[in-house]
CSV table of C-alpha atoms in Angstrom, one decimal:
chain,number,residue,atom,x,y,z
A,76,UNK,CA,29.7,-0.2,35.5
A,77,UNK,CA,32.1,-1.9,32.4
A,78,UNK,CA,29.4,-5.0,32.6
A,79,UNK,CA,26.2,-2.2,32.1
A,80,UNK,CA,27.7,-0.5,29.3
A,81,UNK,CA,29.0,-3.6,27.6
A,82,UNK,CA,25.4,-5.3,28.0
A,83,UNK,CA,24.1,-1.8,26.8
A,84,UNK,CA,26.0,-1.8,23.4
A,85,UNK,CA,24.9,-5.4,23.1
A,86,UNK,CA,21.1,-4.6,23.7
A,87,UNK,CA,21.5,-1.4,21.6
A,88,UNK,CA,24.1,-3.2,18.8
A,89,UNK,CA,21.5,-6.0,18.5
A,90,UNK,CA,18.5,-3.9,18.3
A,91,UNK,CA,19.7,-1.8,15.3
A,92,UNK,CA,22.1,-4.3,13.9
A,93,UNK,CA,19.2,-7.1,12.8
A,94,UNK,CA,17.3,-6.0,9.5
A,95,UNK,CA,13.7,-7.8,9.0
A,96,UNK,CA,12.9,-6.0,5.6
A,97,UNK,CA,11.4,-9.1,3.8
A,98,UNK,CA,9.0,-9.7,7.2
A,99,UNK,CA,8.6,-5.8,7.6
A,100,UNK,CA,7.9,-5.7,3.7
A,101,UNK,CA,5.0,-8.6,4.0
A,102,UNK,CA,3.5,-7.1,7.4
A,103,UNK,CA,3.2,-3.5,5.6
A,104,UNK,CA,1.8,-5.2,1.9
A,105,UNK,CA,-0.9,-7.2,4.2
A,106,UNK,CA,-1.4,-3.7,6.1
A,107,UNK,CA,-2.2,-1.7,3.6
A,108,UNK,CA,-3.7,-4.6,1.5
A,109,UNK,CA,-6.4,-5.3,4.5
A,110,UNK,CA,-7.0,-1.5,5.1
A,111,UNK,CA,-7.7,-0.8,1.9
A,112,UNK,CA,-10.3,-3.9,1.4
A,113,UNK,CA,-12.0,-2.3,4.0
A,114,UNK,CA,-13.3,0.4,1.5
A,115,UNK,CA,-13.7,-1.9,-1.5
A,116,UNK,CA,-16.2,-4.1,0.8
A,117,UNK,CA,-18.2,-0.9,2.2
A,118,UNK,CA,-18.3,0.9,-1.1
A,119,UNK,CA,-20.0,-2.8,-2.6
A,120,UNK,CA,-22.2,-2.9,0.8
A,121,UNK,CA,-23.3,0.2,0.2
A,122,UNK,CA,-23.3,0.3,-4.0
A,123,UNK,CA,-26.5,1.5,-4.4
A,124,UNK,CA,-26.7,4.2,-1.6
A,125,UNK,CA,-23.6,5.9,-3.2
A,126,UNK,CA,-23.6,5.1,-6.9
A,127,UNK,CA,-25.1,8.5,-7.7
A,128,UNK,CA,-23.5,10.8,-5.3
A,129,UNK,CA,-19.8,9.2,-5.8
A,130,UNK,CA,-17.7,11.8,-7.6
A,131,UNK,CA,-17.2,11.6,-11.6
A,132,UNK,CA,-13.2,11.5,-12.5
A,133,UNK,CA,-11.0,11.4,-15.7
A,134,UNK,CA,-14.9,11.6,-17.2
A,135,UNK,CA,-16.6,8.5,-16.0
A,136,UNK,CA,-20.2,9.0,-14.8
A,137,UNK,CA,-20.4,8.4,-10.8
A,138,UNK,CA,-21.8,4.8,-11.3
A,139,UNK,CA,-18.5,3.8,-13.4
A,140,UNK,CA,-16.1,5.6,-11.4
A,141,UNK,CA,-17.7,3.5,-8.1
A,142,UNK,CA,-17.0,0.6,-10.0
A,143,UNK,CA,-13.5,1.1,-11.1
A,144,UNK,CA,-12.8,2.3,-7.4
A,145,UNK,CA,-14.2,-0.9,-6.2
A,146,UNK,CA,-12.2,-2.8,-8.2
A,147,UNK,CA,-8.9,-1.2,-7.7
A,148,UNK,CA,-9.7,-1.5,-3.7
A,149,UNK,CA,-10.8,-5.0,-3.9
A,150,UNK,CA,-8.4,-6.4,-6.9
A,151,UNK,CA,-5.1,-4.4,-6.1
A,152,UNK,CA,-5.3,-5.1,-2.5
A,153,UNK,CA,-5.8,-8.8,-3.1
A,154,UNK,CA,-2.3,-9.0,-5.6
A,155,UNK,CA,-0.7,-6.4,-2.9
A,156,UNK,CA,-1.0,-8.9,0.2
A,157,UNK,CA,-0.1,-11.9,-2.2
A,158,UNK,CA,3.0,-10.2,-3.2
A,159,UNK,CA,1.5,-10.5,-7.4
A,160,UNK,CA,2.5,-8.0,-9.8
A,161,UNK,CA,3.1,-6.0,-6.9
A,162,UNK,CA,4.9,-3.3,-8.0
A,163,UNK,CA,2.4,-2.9,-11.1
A,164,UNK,CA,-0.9,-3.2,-8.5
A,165,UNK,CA,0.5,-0.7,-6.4
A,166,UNK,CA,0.4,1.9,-9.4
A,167,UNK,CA,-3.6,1.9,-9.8
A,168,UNK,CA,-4.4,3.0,-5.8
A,169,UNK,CA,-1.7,5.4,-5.8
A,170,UNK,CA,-3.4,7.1,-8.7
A,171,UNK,CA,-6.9,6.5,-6.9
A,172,UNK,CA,-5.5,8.0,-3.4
A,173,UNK,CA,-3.9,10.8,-5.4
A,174,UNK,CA,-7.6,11.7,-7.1
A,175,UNK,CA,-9.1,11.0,-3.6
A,176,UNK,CA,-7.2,13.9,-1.8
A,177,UNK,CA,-8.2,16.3,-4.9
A,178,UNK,CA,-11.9,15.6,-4.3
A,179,UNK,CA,-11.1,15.7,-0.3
A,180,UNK,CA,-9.4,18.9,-0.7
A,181,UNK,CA,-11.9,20.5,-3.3
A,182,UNK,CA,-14.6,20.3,-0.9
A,183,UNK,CA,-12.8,22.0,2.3
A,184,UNK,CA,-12.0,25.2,-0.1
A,185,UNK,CA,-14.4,26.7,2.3
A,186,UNK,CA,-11.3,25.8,4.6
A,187,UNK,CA,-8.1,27.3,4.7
A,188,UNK,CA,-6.0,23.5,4.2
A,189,UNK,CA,-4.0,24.4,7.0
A,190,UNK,CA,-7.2,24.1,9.3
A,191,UNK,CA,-7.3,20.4,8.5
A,192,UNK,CA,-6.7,18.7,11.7
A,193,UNK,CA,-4.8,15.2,11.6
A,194,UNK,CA,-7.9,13.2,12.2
A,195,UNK,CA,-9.7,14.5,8.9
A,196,UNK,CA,-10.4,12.7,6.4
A,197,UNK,CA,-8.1,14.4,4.1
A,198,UNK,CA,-5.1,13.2,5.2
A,199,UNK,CA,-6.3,9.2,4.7
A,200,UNK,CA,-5.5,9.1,1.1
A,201,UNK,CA,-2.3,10.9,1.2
A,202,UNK,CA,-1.3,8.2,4.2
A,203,UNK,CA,-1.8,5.3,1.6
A,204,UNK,CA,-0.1,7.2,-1.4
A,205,UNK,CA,2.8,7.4,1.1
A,206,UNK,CA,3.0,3.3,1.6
A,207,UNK,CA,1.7,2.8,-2.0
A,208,UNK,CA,4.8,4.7,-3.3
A,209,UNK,CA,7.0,3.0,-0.8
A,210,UNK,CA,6.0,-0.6,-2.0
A,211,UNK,CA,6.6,0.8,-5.1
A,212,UNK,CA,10.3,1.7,-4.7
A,213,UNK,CA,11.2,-1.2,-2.8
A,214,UNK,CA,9.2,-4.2,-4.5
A,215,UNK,CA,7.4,-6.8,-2.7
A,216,UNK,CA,10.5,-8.5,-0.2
A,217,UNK,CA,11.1,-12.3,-0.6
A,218,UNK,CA,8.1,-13.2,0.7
A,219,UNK,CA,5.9,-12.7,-1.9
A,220,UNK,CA,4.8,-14.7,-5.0
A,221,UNK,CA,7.2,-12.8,-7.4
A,222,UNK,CA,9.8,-13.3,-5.7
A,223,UNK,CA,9.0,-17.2,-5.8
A,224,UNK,CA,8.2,-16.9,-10.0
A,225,UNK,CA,11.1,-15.1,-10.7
A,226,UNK,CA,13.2,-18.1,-8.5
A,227,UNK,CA,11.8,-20.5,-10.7
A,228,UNK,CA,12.3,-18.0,-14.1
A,229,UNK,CA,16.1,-18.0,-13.2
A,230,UNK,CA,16.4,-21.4,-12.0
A,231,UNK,CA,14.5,-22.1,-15.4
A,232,UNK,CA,17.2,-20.6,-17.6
A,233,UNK,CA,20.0,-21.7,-15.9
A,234,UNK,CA,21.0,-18.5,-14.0
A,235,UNK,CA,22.3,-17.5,-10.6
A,236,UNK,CA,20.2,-16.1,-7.9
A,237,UNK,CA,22.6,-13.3,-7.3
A,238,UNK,CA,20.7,-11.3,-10.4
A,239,UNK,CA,17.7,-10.9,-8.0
A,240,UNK,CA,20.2,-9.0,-5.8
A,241,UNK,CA,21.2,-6.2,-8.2
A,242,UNK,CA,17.6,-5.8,-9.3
């Protein structure tokens, strides 16, 4: 029975013990990064279908807001899964998925909200302001081309790694 619960702890102790938060950090940029792609490439496949009927925001006409979505979806995502100006890139589709839920949620006011079922649309873009504000907070891990730039930025003027730490 002693050998059971001593192999248990060590299962259970190893499990929650061992910390992948660069790795988990890369897997969830080229998540999101790849998901998010998805939408950039269907709204260019489909440009002129949509150009006319895609919603006008901050005052754009529908044609220029189509364009600046398919360039935050295409561009962003691109720097995201790099791990460039991540923090920064993260900023512009958290502000896009934050206008997409208004537009969602403006046109189920025939709807009470709490009718929305999980598998609506609506709760897509607030699932990606969720991991867009989490890379955010947390920065891009070590795996990532800023974390490589500001390596040679230190190494450059002569100062420790440890700074990279705090930060």
């Amino acid at each position: 029975m002693d050998k059971l619960k001593l192999m248990l702890e060590k299962i259970y102790l190893a499990s929650v013990g061992y910390s992948y938060t660069n790795l988990g950090r890369l897997f969830l940029r080229l998540f999101v990064g790849i998901m998010l792609i998805q939408f950039g490439v269907r709204h260019l496949t489909y440009y002129y279908e949509i150009r006319d009927i895609f919603p006008m925001v901050l005052g754009m006409s529908s044609e220029t807001s189509l364009i600046v979505m398919i360039i935050i979806e295409l561009v962003c995502s691109l720097f995201i899964m790099m791990g460039f100006f991540t923090r920064l890139m993260s900023v512009p589709p958290l502000v896009a998925m934050m206008i997409a839920e208004y537009f969602l949620l403006n046109d189920y006011t025939q709807q009470a909200i709490n009718l929305l079922s999980w598998h609506q649309q609506g709760y897509l873009p607030v699932m990606f302001s969720g991991i867009y504000f989490f890379i955010l907070l947390v920065g891009p891990g070590k795996i990532s081309i800023d974390y490589f730039l500001s390596l040679h930025i230190i190494h450059t003027e002569d100062r420790s790694e440890d700074e990279l730490e705090e930060v």
